[in-house]
Every structure is written in structure tokens, then in C-alpha cells.
Short mmCIF file of C-alpha atoms and ligand atoms in Angstrom, two decimals:
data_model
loop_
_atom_site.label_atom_id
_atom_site.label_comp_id
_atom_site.label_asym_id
_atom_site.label_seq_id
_atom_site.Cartn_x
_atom_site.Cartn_y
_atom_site.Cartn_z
CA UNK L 12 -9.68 5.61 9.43
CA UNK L 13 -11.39 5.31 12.93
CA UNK L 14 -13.54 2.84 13.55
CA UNK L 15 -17.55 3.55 12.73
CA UNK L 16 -20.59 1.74 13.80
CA UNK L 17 -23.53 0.09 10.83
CA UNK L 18 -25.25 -1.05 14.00
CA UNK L 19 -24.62 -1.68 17.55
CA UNK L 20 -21.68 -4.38 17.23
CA UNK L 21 -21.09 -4.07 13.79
CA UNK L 22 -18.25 -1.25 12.99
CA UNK L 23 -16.24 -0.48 9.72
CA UNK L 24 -12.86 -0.91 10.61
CA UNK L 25 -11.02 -0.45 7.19
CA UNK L 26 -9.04 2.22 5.40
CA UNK L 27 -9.19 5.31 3.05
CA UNK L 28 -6.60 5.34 0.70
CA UNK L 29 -6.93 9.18 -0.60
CA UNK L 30 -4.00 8.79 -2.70
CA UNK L 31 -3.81 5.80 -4.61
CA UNK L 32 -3.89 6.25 -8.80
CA UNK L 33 -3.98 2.92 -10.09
CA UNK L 34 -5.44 -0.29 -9.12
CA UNK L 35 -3.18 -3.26 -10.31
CA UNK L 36 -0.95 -0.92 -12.31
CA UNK L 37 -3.72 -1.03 -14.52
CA UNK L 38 -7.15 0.44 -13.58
CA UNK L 39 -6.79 4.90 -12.99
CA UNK L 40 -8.39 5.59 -9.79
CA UNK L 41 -9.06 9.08 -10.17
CA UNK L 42 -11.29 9.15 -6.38
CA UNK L 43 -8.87 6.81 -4.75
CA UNK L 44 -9.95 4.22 -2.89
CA UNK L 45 -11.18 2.57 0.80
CA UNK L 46 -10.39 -1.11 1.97
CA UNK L 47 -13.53 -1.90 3.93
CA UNK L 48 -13.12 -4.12 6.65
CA UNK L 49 -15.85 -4.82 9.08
CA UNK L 50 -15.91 -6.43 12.62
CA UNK L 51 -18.73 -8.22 13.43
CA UNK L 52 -19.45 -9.20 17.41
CA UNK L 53 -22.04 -11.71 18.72
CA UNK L 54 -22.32 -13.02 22.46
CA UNK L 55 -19.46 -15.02 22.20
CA UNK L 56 -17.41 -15.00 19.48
CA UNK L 57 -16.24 -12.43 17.04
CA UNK L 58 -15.86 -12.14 13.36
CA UNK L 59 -13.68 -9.85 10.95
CA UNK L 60 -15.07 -9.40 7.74
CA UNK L 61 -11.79 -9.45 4.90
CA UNK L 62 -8.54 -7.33 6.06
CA UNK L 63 -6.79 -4.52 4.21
CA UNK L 64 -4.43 -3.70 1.72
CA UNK L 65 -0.60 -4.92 2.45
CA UNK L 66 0.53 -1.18 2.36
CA UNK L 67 -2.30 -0.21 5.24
CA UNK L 68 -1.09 -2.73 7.07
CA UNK L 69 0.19 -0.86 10.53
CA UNK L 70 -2.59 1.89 10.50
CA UNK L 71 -5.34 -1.26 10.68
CA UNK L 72 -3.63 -3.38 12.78
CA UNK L 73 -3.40 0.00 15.23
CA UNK L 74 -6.72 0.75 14.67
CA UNK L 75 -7.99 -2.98 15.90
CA UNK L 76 -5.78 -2.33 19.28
CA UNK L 77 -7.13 1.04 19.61
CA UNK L 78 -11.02 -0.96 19.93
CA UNK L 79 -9.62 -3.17 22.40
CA UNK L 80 -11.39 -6.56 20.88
CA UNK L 81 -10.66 -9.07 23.40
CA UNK L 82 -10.53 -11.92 21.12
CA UNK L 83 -11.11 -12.50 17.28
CA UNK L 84 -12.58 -15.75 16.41
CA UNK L 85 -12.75 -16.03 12.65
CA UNK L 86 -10.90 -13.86 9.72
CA UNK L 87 -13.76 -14.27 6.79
CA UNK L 88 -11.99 -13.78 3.62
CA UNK L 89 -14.41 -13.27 0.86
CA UNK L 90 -12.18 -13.31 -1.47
CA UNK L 91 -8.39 -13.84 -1.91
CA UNK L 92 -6.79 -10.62 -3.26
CA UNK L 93 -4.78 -9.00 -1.72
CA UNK L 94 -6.51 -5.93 -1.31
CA UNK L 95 -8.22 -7.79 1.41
CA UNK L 96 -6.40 -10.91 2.14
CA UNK L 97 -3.28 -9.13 2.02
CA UNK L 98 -3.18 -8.44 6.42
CA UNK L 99 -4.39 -11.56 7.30
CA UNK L 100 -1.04 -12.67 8.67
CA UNK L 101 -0.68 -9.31 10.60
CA UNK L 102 -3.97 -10.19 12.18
CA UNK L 103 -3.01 -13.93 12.86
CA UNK L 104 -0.42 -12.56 14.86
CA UNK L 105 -2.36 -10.28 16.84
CA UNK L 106 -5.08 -12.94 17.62
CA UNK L 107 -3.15 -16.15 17.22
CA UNK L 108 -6.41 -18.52 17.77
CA UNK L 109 -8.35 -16.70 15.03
CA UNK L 110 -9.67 -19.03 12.11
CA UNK L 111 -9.68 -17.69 8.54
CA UNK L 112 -12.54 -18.53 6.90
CA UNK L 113 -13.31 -19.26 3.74
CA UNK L 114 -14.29 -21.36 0.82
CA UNK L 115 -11.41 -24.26 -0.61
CA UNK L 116 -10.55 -22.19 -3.80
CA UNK L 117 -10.09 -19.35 -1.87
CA UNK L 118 -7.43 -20.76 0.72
CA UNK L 119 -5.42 -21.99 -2.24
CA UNK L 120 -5.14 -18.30 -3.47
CA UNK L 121 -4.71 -16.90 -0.29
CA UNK L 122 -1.68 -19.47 0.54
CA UNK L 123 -0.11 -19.33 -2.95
CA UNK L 124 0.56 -15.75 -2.31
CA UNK L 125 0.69 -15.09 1.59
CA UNK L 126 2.44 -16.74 4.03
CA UNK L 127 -0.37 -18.03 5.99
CA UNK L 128 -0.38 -21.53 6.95
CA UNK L 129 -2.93 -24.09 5.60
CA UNK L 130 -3.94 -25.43 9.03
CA UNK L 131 -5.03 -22.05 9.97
CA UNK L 132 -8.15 -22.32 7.59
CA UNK L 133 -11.67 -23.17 8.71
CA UNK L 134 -13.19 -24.01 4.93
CA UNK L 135 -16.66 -23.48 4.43
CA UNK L 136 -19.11 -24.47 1.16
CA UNK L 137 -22.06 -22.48 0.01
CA UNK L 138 -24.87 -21.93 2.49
CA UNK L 139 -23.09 -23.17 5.45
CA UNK L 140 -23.18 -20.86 8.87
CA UNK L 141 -20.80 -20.08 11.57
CA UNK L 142 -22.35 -19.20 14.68
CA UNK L 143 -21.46 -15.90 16.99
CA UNK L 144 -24.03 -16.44 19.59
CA UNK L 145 -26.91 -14.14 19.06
CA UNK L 146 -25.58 -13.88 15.47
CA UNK L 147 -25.12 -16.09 12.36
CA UNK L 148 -22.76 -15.53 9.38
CA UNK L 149 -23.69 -17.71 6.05
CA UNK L 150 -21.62 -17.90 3.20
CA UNK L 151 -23.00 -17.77 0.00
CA UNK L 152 -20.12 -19.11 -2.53
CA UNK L 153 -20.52 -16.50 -5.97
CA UNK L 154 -16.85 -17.18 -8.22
CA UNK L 155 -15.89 -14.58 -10.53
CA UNK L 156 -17.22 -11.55 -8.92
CA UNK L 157 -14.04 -10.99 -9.31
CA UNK L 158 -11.58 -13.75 -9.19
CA UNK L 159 -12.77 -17.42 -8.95
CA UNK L 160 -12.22 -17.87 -5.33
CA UNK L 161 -15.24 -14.67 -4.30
CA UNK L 162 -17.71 -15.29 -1.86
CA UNK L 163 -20.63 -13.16 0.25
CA UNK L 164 -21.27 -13.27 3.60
CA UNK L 165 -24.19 -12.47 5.13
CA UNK L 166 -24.81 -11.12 8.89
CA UNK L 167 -28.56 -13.08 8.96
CA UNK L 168 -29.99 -11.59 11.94
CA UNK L 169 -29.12 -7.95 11.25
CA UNK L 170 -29.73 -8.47 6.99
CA UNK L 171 -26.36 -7.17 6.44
CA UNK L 172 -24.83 -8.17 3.00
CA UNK L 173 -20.80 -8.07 2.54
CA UNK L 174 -19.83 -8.43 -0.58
CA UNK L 175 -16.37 -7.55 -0.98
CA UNK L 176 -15.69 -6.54 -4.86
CA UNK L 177 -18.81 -7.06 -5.97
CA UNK L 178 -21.16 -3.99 -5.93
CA UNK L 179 -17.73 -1.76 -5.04
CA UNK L 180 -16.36 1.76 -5.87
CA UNK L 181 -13.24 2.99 -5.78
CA UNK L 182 -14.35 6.37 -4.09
CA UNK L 183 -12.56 7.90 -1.16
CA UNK L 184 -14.25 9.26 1.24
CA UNK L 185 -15.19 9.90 4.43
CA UNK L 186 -19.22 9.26 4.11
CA UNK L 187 -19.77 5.73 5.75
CA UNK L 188 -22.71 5.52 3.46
CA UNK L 189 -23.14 6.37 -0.13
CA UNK L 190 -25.19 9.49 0.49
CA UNK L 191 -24.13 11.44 -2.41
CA UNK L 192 -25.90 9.27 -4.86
CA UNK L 193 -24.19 10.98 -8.03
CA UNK L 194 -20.92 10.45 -6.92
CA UNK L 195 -21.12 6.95 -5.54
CA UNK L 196 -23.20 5.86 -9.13
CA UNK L 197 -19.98 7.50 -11.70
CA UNK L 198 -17.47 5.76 -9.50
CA UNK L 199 -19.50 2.50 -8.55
CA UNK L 200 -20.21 2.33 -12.52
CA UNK L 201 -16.41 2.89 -13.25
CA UNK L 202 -15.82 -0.11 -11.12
CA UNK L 203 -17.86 -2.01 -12.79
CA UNK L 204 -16.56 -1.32 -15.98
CA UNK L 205 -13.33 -1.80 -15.02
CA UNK L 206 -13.51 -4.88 -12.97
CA UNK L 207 -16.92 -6.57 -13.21
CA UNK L 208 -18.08 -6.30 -17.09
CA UNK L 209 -16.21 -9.12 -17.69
CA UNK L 210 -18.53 -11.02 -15.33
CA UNK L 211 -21.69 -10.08 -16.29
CA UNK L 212 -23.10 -13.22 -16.96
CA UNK L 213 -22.12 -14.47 -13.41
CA UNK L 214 -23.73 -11.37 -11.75
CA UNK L 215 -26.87 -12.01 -13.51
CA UNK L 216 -27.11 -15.26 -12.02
CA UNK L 217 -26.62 -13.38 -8.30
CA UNK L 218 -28.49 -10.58 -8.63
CA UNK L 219 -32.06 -12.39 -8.47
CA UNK L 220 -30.44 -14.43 -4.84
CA UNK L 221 -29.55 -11.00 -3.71
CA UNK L 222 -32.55 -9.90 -4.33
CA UNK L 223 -34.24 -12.39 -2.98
CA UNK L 224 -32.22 -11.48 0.17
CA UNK L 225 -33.47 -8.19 0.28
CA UNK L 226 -30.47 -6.97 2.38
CA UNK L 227 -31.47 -3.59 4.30
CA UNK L 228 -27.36 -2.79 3.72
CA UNK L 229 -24.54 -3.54 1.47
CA UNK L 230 -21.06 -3.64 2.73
CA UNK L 231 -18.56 -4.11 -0.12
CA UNK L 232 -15.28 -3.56 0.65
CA UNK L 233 -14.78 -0.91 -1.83
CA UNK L 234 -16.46 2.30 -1.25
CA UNK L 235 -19.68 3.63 1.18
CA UNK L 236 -22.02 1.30 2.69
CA UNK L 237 -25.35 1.15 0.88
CA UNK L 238 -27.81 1.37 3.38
CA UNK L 239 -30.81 1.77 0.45
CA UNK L 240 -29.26 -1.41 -1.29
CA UNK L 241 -31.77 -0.43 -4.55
CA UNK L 242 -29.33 2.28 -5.39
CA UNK L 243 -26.84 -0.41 -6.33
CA UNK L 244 -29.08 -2.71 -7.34
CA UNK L 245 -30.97 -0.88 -9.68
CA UNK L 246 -27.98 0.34 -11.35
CA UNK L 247 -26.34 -3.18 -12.03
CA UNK L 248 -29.90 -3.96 -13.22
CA UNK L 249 -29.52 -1.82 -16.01
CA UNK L 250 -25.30 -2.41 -16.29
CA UNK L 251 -25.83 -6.38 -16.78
CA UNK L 252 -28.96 -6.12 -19.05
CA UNK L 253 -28.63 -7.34 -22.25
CA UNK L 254 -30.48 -4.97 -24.32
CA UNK L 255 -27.82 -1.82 -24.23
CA UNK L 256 -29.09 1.97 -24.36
CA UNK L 257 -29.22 4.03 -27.41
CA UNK L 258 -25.29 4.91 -26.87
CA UNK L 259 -22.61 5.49 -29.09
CA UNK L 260 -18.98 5.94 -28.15
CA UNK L 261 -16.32 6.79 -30.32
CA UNK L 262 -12.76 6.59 -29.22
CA UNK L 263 -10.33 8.94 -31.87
CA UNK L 264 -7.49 9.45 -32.08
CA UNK L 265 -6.27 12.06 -35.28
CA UNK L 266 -2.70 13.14 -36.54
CA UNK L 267 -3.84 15.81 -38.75
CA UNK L 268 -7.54 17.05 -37.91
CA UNK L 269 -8.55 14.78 -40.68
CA UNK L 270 -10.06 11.88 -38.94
CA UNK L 271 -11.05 14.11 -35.90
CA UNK L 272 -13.21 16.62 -38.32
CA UNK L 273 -14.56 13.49 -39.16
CA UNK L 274 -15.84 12.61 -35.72
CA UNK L 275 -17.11 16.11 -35.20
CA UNK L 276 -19.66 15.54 -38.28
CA UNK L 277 -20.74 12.18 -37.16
CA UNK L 278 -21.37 12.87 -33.82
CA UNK L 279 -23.59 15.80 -34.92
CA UNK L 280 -25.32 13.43 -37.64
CA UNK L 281 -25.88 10.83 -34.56
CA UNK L 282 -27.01 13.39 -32.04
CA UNK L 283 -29.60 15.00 -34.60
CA UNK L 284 -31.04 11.21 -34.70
CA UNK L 285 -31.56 11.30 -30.90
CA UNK L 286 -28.79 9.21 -30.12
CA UNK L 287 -26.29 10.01 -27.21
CA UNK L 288 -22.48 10.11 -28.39
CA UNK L 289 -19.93 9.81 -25.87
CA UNK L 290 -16.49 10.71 -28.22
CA UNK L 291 -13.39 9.73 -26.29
CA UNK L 292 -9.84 10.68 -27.08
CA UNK L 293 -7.09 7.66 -26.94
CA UNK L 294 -4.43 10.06 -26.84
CA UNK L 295 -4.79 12.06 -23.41
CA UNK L 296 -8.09 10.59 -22.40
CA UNK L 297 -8.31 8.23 -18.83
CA UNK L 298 -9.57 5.46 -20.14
CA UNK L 299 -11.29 4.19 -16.94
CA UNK L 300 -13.97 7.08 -18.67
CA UNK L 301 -13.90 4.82 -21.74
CA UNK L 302 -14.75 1.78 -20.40
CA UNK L 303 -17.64 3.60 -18.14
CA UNK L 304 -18.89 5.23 -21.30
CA UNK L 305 -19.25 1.45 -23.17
CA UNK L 306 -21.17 -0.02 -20.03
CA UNK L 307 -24.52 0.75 -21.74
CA UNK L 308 -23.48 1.67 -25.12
CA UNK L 309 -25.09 -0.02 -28.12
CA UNK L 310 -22.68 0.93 -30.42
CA UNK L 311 -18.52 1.17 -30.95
CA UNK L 312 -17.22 3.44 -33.54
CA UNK L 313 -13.46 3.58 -34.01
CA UNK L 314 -11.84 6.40 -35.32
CA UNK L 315 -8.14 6.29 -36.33
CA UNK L 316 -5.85 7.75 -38.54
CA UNK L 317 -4.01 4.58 -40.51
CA UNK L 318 -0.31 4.90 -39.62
CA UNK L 319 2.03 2.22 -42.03
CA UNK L 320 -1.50 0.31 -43.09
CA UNK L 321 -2.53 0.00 -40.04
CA UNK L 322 -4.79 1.92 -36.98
CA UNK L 323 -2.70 4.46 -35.07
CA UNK L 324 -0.96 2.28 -32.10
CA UNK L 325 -1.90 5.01 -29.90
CA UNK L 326 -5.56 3.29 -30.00
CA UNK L 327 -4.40 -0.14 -30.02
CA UNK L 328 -3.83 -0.36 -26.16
CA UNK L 329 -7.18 1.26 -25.61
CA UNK L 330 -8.78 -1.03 -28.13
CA UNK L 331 -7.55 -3.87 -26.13
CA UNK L 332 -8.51 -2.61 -22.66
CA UNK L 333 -12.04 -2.41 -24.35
CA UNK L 334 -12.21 -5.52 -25.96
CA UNK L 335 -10.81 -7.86 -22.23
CA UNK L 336 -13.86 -5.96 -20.81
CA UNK L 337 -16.15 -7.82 -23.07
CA UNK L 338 -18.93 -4.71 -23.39
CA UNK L 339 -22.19 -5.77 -24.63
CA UNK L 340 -21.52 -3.74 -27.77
CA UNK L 341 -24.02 -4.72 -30.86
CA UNK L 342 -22.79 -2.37 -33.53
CA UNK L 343 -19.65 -1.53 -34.10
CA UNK L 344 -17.85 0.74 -37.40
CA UNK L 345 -14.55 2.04 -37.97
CA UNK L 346 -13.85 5.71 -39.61
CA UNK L 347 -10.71 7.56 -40.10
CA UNK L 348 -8.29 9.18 -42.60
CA UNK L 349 -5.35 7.59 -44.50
CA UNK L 350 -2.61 9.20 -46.93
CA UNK L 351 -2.16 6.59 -49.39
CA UNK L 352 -3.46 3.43 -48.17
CA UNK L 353 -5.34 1.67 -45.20
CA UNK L 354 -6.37 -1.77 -43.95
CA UNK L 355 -7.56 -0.44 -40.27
CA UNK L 356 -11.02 -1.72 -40.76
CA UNK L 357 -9.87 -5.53 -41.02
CA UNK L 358 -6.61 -4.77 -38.28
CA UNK L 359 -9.32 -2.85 -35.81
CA UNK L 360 -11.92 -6.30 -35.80
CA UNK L 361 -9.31 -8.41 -35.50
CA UNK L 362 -7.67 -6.06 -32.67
CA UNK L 363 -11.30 -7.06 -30.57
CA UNK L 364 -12.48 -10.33 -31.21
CA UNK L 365 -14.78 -10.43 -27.94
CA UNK L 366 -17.16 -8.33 -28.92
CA UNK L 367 -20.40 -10.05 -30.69
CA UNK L 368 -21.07 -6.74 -32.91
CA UNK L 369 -22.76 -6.60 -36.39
CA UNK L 370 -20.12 -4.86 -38.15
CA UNK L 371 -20.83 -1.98 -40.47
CA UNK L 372 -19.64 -0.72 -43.21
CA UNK L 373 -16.45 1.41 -42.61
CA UNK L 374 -15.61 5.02 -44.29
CA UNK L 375 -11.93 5.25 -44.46
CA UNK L 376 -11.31 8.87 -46.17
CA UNK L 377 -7.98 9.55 -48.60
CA UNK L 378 -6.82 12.81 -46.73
CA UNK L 379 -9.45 15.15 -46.01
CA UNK L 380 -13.32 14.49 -45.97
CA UNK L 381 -15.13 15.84 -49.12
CA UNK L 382 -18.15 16.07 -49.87
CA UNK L 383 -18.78 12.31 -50.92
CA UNK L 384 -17.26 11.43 -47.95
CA UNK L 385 -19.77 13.49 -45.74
CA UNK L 386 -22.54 11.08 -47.31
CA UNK L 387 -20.72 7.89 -46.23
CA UNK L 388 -20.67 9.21 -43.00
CA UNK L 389 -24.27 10.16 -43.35
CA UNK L 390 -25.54 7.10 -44.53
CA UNK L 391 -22.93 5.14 -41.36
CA UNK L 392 -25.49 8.08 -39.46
CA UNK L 393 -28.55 6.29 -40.67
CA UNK L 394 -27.22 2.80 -40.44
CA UNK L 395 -26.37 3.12 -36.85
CA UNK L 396 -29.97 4.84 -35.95
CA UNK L 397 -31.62 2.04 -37.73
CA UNK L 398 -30.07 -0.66 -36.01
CA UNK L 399 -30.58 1.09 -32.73
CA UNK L 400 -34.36 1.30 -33.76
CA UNK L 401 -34.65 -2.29 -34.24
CA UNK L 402 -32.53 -3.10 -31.23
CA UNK L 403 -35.18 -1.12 -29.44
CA UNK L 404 -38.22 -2.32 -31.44
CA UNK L 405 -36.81 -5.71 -30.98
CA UNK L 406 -36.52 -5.36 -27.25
CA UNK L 407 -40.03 -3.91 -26.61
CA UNK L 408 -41.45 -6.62 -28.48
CA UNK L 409 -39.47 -9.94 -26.07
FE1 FEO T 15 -10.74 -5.60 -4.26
FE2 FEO T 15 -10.43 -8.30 -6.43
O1 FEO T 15 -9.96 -7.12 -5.06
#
């Protein structure tokens, strides 16, 4: 991508990668994805903000020789991935007297996996500067937002925030800043989901300093620039809180209709208690969707036909994804049909021992759902809205 000016002397020099599907072999990336990069030039020296994806490689390092920088002082790594970390020696060569910067933990990452040599790092702790001249760059040391090793940097003078994974989407586009708010919230919520839930706990201990910041933009490296930073900011408000939302999600997954016609009633017994239901289908469903949907749900209901005693493995990977992610689930149930015998209930909690859920009771069906079994699944109805009542009530009252 060309170059594109924040602000006289600050430019985005990244990449938009329109075509990438999956982050890590792992994460679906449905919108693709941009490696932000951003060059930063004071009266005398000059700063570049993380580097770019191994792959992207020759169409950054072009793009740097296309601007003509004279010299490059310091490489700032925020973070040692190699989504960002991963040019660094492509830009060493290009500027052989550029530092990289960046914290101790970070360095180790960096040269574990890159062939970058240690004596080429300038190492920095929290709150220390680096002057450019008429411009300052202080590093504010945040680990886990993603890995360990992440850090922020922050362009003082200008109030420019760049945070590399944190507050990211993967969302390619070409808007330098996140000016379709709908689209930038699904994917920047997706992100989070997929690569930040984890770490709530350790964003809620950052989001009050960036706050306190009061950046007037926020340059991740994934995604638009947020030049009305309480877009973002608002949203992870509500993603890290503790108290969830009034949300249940149900991933299925049904051989015969059995357990799916089962679904169907529930989620018309929880909607007609005001609750929003979000069902999500293991077999064909992307389950980046499934861990966006459990971001703010209260409640996990798993529904799975029993196949030799135990869930259906087609939910067991899915299961998994969702418990590593650690949602702030509170309730949780399992439902589903069996032929002649099931233990999914006990195989399903054990399947997600991260989640702190009450567990409730389960309604496992023998073939199809009758008319008994319609009133377990009415009274599951009434459990679940009562324990979202008192989560609420609860709530109000602290
Ligand atoms: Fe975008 Fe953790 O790398």
C-alpha cells in the first residue's frame, strides 16, 4: 500500500493483505488483514513504528525506497511476532545504523526466531523516552496484549497512541481510518475474541492508563487508525467488563434433527423471556463468529448429539477453541439427543474447565423430544432467565 499521512511527518507505511484466510493456521480471517507500520520523523532522527509480515516483505521494503527516508534511526518493535518483527532484518539492511528498539523480553523473542543480532538492540523499560528532536517516543511496557514481550509507544507531542495488537482488527481495507464504524466494531470485536479474551484481566489494568492518556488517535497495527479513540475504547469497555449481557449462545451440532429441533424450541422459550440467542452450528459454522458471539454472552448452552457415550467430536474442537479463550461465561447447560445412552453432560464440563460457570441442570433426550421433554427444556428456559435476572439485579445493586 502507498504510503499515507496521520499528520505532517507521521505516514502509515504498512500493508493490506486482501487475501489472507487464517491467522496462525488457526484464527479465519474472513476481511483479511493490514500490517500497519508507521514512520515517525522529528528534526533529527527518525523512527519506524514495528515492520511487516515476512511474506510482505519486498512490497514494504520498496515502498520505504519509494519515500526516499534519508536515514532511519530506531526500528520500535512493540512486540515480537512476526507479523511485525518479521522485516526487521530487511530493514537493518537497508539502514544498517538503525537501532531496534524495544523492551528485554521482547529482544529475546525477536532473536529466538529472526536472525537479527543482539548488539543491534537499543532496550528500553517502561516510561523511558527516545528523543527525535521536536518529538518524543515513550514506551509504556503492557505484556500479554498479546504475547508477553507487547509494548505501546506513544508519539507525546502529537498524542498519537501505537499499540500494535492491542485494540486491532483484522479488516482489509483501504480507509486509513475506521470510518465505517459497523464494520471496524464486528471485525475489531472478532479480534478480540480471537486474540485478546484471553487477556482480559491485563487489558483492564491498561485501559484506565490509556485513558488517562486520552490519545486523539490509535494506531494498532491491525486494521484503520482510530482517530475518535472512544470508538475502541468504549467497546473494550463493555468486552472486558465483568458483568456479561443478557446473551445466550448455543453451539449444535445434530445427526438426526433430534437435538437440533431441540435448539429450535429453546431458543424460542429464551427469546420469549427477552433474552438474545445467538445459535451457532459446529458443523459448517466459522467459528471466529463463535467466539465473537461469547464476548458478552452470559450464558453457554451446548447442544450435541452423544455419539459412543460421548458429545459429537464434531463439537469437541469448537468446545476447545471456546474454552482457551477463557469467555466470561456464568451459566452454562448442555442439551442434546442420545439413542441408548449418554454421558455428554460430565465429558462436555470436563471438555472446558476454564470457564467459572454455575452449571445447570442438563436435558439429554432418548431419541426424539416429547412432550416431557419440552418441559425440561422449559424449566432449563426459566432457569437460565432467572439467573440472568439476578446477574442483572446483582450488578445494578454493586
Ligand atoms: Fe499481530 Fe501478536 O501479532
Amino acid at each position: 500500500m502507498i504510503a499515507r499521512e496521520l499528520i505532517p511527518g507521521v505516514s502509515a507505511v504498512g500493508a493490506i493483505d486482501w487475501d489472507r484466510r487464517y491467522f496462525d493456521e488457526l484464527v479465519p480471517l474472513p476481511h483479511g488483514t493490514t500490517y500497519n507500520s508507521y514512520l515517525v520523523r522529528g528534526s533529527e532522527k527518525t523512527a519506524l513504528i514495528d515492520t511487516m509480515y515476512p511474506a510482505r516483505t519486498a512490497e514494504y521494503i520498496a515502498n520505504l525506497k519509494r519515500l526516499n527516508i534519508p536515514h532511519i534511526d530506531y526500528i520500535i518493535a512493540n512486540h515480537g511476532e512476526q507479523d511485525h518483527s518479521g522485516s526487521i532484518p530487511a530493514v537493518l539492511k537497508l539502514y544498517p545504523n538503525a537501532r531496534v528498539v524495544t523492551n528485554k523480553f521482547c529482544r529475546k523473542l525477536i532473536t529466538d526466531a529472526i536472525d537479527v543480532a543482539a548488539d543491534r538492540f537499543l532496550i528500553i523499560t517502561d516510561g523511558d523516552t527516545i528523543s527525535l528532536g521536536d518529538r518524543t517516543l515513550r514506551f509504556l511496557i503492557t505484556p500479554w496484549v498479546h504475547w508477553p514481550d507487547t509494548m505501546l509507544t506513544h508519539l507525546v507531542e502529537d498524542n498519537i497512541l501505537f499499540t500494535c495488537d492491542l485494540f486491532g482488527a483484522h479488516n482489509a481495507t483501504t480507509d486509513l481510518y475506521a470510518t465505517d464504524e459497523g464494520r471496524t466494531l464486528d471485525t475489531a470485536r472478532r479480534y478480540y475474541a480471537e486474540i485478546m479474551m484471553p487477556f482480559r484481566s491485563h487489558i483492564t489494568k491498561y485501559l484506565p492508563m490509556v485513558e488517562k492518556i486520552a490519545p486523539r488517535m490509535i494506531a494498532a497495527s491491525h486494521g484503520p487508525v482510530y482517530n475518535r479513540p472512544a470508538l475502541i475504547l468504549d467497546a473494550y469497555r463493555q468486552w472486558i467488563a465483568d458483568v456479561p449481557l443478557r446473551e445466550v449462545v448455543i453451539p449444535h451440532v445434530s445427526m438426526y434433527n433430534n437435538t437440533s429441533n431441540m435448539v429450535l424450541y429453546l431458543v424460542d422459550r429464551l427469546v420469549e423471556r427477552g433474552l438474545k440467542v445467538t445459535p451457532f452450528n459446529v458443523v459448517d459454522g466459522d467459528l471466529g463468529e463463535l467466539a465473537s458471539a461469547l464476548v458478552t454472552a452470559s450464558t453457554l448452552v451446548v447442544a450435541a448429539s452423544t455419539v459412543l457415550g460421548g458429545p459429537h467430536p464434531t463439537c469437541v474442537g469448537a468446545l476447545n477453541l471456546a474454552n482457551i479463550l477463557k469467555p466470561k461465561v456464568k451459566f452454562m447447560a448442555t442439551i442434546g439427543s442420545f439413542g441408548w445412552g449418554s454421558d455428554i453432560a460430565r465429558k462436555i464440563q470436563a471438555l472446558m474447565p476454564n470457564l467459572e460457570a454455575k452449571i445447570l441442570a442438563p436435558v439429554l433426550v432418548k431419541g426424539r423430544a416429547i412432550e416431557e421433554d419440552l418441559k425440561a427444556l422449559d424449566r432449563l428456559a426459566n432457569e437460565i432467565y432467572e439467573c440472568n435476572e439476578q446477574m442483572t439485579a446483582h450488578s445494578a445493586v454493586v
